[in-house]
mmCIF file of C-alpha atoms and ligand atoms in Angstrom:
data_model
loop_
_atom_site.group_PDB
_atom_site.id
_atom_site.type_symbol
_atom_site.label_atom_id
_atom_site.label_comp_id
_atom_site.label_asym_id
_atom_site.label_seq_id
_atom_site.Cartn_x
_atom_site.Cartn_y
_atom_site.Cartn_z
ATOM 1 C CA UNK U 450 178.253 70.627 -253.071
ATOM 2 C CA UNK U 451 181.626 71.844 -250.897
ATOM 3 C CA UNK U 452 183.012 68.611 -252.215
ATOM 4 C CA UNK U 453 186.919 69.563 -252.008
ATOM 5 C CA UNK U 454 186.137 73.106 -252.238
ATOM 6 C CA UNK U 455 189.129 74.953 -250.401
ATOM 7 C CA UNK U 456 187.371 77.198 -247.242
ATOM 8 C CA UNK U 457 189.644 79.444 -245.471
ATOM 9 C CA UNK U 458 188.345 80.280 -242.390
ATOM 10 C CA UNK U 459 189.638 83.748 -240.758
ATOM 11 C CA UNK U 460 189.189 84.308 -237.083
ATOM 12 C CA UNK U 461 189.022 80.115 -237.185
ATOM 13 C CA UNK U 462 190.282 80.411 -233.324
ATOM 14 C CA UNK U 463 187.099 82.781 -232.433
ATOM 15 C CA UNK U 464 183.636 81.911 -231.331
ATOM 16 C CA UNK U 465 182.370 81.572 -233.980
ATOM 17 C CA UNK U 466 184.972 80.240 -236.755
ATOM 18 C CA UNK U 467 185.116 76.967 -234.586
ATOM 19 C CA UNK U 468 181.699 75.800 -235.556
ATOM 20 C CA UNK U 469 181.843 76.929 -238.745
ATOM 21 C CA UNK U 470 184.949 75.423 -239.235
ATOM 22 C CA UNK U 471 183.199 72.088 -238.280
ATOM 23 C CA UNK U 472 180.226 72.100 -240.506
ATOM 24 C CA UNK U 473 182.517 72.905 -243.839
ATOM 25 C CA UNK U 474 184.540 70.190 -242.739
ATOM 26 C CA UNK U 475 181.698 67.863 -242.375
ATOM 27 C CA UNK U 476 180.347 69.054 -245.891
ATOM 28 C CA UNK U 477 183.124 68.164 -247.273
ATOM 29 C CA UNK U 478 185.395 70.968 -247.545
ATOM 30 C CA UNK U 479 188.996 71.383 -246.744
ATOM 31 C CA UNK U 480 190.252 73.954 -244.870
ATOM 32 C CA UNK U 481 192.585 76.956 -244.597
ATOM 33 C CA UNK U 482 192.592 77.888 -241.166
ATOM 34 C CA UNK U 483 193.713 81.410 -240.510
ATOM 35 C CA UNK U 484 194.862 83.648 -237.557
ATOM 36 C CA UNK U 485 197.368 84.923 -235.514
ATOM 37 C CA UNK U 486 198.836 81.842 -233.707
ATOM 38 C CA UNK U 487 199.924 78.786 -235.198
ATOM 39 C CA UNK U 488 199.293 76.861 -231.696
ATOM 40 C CA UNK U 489 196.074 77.863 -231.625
ATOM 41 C CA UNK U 490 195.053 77.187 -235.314
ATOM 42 C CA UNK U 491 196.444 73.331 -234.836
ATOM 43 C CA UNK U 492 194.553 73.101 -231.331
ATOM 44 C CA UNK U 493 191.470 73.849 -233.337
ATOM 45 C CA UNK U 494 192.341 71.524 -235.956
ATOM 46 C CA UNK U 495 193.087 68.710 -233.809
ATOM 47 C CA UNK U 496 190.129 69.090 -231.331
ATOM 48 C CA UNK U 497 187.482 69.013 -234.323
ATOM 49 C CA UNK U 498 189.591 66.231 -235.547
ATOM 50 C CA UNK U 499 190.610 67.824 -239.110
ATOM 51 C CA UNK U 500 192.863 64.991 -241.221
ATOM 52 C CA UNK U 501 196.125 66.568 -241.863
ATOM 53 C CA UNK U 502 195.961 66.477 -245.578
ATOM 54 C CA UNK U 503 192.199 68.309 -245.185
ATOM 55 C CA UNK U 504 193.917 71.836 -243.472
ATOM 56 C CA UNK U 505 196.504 73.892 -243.625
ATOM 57 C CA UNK U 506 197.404 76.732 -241.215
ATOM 58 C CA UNK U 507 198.059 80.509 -242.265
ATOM 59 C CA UNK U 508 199.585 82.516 -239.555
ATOM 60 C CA UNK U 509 198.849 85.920 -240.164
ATOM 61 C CA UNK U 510 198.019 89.359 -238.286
ATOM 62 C CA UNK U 511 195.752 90.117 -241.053
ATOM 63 C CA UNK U 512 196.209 93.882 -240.482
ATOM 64 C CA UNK U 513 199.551 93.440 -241.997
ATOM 65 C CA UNK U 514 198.816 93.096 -246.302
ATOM 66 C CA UNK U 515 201.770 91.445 -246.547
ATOM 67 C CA UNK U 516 201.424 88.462 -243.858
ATOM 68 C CA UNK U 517 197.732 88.279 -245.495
ATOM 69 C CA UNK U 518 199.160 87.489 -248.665
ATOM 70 C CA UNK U 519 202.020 84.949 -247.035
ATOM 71 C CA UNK U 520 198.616 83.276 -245.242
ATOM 72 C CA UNK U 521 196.572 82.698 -248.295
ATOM 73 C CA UNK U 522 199.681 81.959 -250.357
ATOM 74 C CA UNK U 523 200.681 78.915 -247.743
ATOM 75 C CA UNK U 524 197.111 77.552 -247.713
ATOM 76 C CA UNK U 525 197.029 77.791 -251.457
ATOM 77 C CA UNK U 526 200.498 76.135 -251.649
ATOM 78 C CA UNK U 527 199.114 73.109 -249.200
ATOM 79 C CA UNK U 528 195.521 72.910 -250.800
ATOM 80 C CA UNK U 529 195.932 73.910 -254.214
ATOM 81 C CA UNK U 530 193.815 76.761 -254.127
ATOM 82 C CA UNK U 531 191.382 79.161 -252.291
ATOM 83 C CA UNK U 532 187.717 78.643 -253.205
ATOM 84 C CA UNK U 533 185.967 80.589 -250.314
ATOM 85 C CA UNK U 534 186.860 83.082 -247.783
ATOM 86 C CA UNK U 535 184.767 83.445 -244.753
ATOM 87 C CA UNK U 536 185.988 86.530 -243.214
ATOM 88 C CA UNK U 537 185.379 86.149 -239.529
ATOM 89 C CA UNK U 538 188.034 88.337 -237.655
ATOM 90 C CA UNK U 539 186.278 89.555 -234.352
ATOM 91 C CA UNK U 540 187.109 92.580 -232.354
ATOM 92 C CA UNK U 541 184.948 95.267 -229.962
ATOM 93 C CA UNK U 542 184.982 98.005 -228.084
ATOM 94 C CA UNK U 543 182.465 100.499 -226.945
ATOM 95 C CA UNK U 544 180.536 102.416 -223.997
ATOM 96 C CA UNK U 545 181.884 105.580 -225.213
ATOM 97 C CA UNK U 546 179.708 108.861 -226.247
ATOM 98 C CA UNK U 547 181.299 110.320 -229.355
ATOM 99 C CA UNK U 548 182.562 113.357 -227.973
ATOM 100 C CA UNK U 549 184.810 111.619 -225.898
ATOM 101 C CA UNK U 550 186.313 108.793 -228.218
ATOM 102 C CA UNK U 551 189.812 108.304 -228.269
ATOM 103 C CA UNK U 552 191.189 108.380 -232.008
ATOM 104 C CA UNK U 553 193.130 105.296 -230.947
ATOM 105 C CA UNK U 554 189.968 102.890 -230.213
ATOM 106 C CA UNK U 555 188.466 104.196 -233.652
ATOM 107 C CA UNK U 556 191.960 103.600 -235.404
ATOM 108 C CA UNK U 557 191.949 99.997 -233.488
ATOM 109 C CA UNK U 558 188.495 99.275 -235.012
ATOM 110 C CA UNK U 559 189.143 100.478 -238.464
ATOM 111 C CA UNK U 560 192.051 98.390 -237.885
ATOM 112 C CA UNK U 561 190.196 94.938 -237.017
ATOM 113 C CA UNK U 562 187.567 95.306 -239.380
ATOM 114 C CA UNK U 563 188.175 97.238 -242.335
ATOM 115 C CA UNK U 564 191.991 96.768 -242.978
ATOM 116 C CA UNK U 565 191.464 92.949 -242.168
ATOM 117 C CA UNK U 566 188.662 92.975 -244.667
ATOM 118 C CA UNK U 567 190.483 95.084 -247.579
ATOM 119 C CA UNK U 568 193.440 92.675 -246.879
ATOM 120 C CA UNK U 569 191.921 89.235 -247.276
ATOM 121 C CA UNK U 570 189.761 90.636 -249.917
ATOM 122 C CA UNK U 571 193.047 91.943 -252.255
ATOM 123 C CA UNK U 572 194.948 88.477 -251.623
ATOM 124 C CA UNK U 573 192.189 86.208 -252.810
ATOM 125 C CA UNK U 574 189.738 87.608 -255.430
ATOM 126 C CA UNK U 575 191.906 87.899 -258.002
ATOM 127 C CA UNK U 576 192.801 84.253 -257.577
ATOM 128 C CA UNK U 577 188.980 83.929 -257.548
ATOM 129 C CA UNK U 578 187.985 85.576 -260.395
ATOM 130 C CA UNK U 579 190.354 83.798 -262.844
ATOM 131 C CA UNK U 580 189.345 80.664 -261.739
ATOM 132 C CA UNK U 581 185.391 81.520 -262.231
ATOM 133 C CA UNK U 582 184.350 80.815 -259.175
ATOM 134 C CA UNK U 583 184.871 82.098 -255.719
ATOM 135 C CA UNK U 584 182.860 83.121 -252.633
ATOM 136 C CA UNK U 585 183.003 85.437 -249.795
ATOM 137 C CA UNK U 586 180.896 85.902 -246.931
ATOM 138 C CA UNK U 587 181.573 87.923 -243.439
ATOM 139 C CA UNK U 588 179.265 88.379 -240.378
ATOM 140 C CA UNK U 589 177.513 92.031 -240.719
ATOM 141 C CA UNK U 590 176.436 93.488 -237.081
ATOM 142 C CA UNK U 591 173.163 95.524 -236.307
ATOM 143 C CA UNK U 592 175.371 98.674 -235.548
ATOM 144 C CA UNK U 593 176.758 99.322 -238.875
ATOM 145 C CA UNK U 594 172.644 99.272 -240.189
ATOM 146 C CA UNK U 595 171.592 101.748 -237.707
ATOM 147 C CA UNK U 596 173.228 104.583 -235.001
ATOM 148 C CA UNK U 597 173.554 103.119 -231.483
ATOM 149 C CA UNK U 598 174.790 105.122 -229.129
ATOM 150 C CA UNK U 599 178.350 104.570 -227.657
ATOM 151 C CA UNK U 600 179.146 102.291 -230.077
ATOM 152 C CA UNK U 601 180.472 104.681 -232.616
ATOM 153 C CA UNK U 602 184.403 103.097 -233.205
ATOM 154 C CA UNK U 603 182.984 99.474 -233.546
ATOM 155 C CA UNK U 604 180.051 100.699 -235.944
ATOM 156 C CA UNK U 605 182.533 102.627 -238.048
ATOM 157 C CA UNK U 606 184.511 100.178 -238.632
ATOM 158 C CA UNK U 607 181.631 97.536 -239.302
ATOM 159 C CA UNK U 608 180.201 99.594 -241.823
ATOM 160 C CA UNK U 609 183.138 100.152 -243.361
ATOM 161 C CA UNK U 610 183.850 96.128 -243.862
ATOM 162 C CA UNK U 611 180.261 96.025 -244.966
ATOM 163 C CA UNK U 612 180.628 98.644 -247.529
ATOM 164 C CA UNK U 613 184.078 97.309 -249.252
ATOM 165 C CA UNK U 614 182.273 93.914 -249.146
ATOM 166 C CA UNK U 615 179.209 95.047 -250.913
ATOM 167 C CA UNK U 616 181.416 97.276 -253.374
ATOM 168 C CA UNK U 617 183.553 94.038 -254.264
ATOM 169 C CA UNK U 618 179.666 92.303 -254.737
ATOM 170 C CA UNK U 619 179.090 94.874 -257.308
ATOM 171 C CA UNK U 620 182.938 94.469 -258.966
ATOM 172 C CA UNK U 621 182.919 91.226 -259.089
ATOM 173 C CA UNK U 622 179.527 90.784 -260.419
ATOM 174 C CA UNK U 623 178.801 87.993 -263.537
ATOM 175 C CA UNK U 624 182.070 86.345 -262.600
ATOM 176 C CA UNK U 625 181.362 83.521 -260.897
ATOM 177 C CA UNK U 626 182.505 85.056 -257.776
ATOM 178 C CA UNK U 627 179.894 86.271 -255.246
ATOM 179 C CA UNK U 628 180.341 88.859 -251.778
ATOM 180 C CA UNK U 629 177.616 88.499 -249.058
ATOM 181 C CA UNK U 630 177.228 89.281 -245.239
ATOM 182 C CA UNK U 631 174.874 87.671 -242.574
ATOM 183 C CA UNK U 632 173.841 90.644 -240.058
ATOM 184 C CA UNK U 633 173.529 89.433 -236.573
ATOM 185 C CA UNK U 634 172.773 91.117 -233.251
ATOM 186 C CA UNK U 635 174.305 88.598 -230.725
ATOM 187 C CA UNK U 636 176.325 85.844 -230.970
ATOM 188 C CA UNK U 637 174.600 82.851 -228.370
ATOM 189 C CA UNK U 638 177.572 81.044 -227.842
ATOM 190 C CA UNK U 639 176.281 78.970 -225.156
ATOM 191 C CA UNK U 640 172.579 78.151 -227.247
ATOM 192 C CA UNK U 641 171.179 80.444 -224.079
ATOM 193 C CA UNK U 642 168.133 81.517 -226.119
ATOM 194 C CA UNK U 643 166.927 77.852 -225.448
ATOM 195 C CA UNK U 644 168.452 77.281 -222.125
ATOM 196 C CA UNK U 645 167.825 80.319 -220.241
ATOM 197 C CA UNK U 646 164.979 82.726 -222.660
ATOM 198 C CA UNK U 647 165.354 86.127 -221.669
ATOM 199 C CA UNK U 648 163.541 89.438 -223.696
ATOM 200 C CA UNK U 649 167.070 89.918 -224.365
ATOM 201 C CA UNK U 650 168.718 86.819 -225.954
ATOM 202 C CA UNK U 651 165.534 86.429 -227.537
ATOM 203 C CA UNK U 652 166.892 87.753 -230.636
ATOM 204 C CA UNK U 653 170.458 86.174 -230.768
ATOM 205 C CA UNK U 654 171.873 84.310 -232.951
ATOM 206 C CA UNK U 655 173.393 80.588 -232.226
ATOM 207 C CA UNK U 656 177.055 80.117 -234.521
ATOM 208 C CA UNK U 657 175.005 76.771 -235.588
ATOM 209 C CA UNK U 658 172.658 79.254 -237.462
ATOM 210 C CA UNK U 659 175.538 81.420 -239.451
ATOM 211 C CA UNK U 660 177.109 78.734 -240.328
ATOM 212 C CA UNK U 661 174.027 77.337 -242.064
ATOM 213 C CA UNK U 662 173.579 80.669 -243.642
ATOM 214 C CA UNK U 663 177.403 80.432 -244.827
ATOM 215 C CA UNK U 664 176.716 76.857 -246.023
ATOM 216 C CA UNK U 665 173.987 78.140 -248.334
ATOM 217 C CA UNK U 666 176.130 81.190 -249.810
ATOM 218 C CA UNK U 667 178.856 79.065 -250.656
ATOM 219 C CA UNK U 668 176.644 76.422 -252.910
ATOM 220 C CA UNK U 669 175.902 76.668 -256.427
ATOM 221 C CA UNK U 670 172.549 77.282 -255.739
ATOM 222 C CA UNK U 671 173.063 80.757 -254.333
ATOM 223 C CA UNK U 672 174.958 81.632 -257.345
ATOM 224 C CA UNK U 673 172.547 84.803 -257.798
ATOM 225 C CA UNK U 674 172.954 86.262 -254.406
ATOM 226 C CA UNK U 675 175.189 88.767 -253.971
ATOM 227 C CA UNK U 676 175.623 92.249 -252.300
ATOM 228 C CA UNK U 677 173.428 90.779 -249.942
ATOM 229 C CA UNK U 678 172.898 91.239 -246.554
ATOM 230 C CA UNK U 679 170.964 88.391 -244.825
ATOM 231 C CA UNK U 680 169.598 89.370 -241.704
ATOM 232 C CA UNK U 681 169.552 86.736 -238.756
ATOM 233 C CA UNK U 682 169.055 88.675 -236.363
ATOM 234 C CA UNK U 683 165.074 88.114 -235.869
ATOM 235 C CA UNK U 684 164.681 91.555 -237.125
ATOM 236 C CA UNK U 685 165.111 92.121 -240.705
HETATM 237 N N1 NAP X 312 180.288 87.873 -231.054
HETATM 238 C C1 NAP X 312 179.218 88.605 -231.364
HETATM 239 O O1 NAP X 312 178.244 88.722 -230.589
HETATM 240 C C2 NAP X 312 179.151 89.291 -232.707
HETATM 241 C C3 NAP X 312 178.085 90.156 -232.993
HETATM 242 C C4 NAP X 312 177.990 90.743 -234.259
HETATM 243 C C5 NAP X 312 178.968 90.480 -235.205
HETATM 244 N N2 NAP X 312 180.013 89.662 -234.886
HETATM 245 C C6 NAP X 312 181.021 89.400 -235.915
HETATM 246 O O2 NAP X 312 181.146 87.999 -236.085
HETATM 247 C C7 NAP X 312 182.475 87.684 -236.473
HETATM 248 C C8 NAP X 312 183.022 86.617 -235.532
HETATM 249 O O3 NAP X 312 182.980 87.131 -234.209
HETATM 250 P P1 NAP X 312 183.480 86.280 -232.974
HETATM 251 O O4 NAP X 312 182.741 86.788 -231.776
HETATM 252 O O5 NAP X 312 183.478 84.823 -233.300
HETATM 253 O O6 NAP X 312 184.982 86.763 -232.848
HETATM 254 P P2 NAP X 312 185.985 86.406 -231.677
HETATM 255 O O7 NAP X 312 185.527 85.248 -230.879
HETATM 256 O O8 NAP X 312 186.306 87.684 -230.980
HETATM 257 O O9 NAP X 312 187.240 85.888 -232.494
HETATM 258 C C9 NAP X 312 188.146 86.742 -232.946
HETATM 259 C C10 NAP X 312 188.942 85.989 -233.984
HETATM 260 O O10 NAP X 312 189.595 86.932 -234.778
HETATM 261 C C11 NAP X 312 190.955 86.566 -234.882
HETATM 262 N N3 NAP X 312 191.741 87.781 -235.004
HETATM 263 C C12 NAP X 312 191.645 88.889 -234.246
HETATM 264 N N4 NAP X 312 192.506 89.816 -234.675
HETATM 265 C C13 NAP X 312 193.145 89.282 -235.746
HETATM 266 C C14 NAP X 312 194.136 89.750 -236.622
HETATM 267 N N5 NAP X 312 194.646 90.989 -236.507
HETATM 268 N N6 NAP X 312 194.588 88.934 -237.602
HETATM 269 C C15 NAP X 312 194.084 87.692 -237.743
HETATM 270 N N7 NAP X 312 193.117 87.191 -236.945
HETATM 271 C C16 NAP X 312 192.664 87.980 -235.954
HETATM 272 C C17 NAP X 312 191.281 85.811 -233.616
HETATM 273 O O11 NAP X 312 192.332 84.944 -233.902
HETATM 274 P P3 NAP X 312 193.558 84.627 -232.903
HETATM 275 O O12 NAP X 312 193.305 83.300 -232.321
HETATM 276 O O13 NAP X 312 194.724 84.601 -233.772
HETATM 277 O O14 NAP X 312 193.598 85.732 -231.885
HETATM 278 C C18 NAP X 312 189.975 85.067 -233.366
HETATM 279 O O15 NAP X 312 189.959 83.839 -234.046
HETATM 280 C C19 NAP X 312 183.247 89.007 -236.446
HETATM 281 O O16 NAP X 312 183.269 89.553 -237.744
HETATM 282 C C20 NAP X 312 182.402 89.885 -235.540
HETATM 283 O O17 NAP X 312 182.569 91.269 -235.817
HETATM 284 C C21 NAP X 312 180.132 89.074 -233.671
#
């Protein structure tokens, strides 16, 4: 279904862009691999053992709209095109009450995950939409759904990447191009929800999982879904 389909990956360095990077590339995507290092983008590429001609690097501080644009705009020039974006830029901070957060962390936040989002967004829909087909999915997070305390910046900012994401959903609806998030709690990195159960990681989520979820957002047959927001985090 991803046959030659051209995935760019943001946050492809992270956690969790790794092993989603991996399962596009072994459905047959290629792969624009985005973020802030080159170094770092080929060390991903060459431990997951990408082909050369299957990637293509775009260095960008995606806060920036113009080195967003430069990123997609070198992927597109190595690839051909940009089929998918999975937004994946990570960033948190918290442990703070409200009445004494510093502007700064909230600005860093907003930052991170709404300028990041707006950014990525504005350099490839367009592309997207003219071509009839495009998809975009980013990882939502259980704050931006519901007040927890001292996590005010980070939530902000989440539910302001959720809301532009789910606003572009409704824009873009009926052309071919669909917006959807995955809301997670946890990210179980190290798969301890099987090797060490606790009431706590009980309700993680392994990258394995998202990726799955990302897999079946991006095929035809999810055409219909969008504006969605598919919980995985055990709750609903
Ligand atoms: N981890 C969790 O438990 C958790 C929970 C809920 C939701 N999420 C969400 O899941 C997604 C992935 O999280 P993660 O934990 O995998 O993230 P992560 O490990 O913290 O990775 C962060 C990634 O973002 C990239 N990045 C950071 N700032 C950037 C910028 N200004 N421009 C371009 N790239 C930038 C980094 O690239 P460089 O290599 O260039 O630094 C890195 O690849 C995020 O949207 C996060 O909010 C995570």
């Amino acid at each position: 279904m991803l046959h030659e389909r051209v995935v760019l990956v943001t946050g492809a360095t992270g956690v969790l862009g790794r092993v989603v990077v991996a399962r596009f590339a072994a459905a047959g995507a290629r792969l624009g691999l985005v973020g802030t290092h080159l170094d770092r983008l080929t060390e991903v590429a060459r431990d997951l053992g990408l082909d050369a001609d299957r990637w293509a690097p775009g260095t960008a501080d995606l806060r920036d709209d113009g080195e967003a644009r430069a990123a997609v705009k070198s992927v597109a020039d190595r690839l051909g095109r940009v089929d998918v974006v999975l937004h994946l830029v990570g960033g948190w901070t918290g442990g703070t009450a409200v009445v004494d957060l510093d502007p700064a962390e909230l600005r860093t936040m907003l930052d991170q995950h709404l300028w990041t989002t707006l950014n990525i967004i504005q350099a490839t829909v367009p592309a997207m939409i003219a071509a009839g087909w495009g998809r975009i999915a980013a990882v939502g997070s259980r704050p931006a759904l519901e007040a927890v305390p001292k996590s005010a910046a980070y939530a902000v900012a989440k539910t302001a990447e959720d809301t532009l994401l789910r606003t572009v959903a409704r824009e873009v609806a009926g052309t071919g191009v669909t917006a959807n998030l995955v809301t997670v709690g946890t990210i179980d990195e190290k798969h301890e929800r099987e090797s060490a159960p606790t009431l706590k990681n009980a309700t993680w989520t392994t990258p394995e999982e998202i990726a799955a979820a990302f897999l079946f957002l991006c095929s035809d047959e999810a055409a219909a879904m969008n504006g969605a927001r598919l919980p995985l985090d055990h709750k609903g």
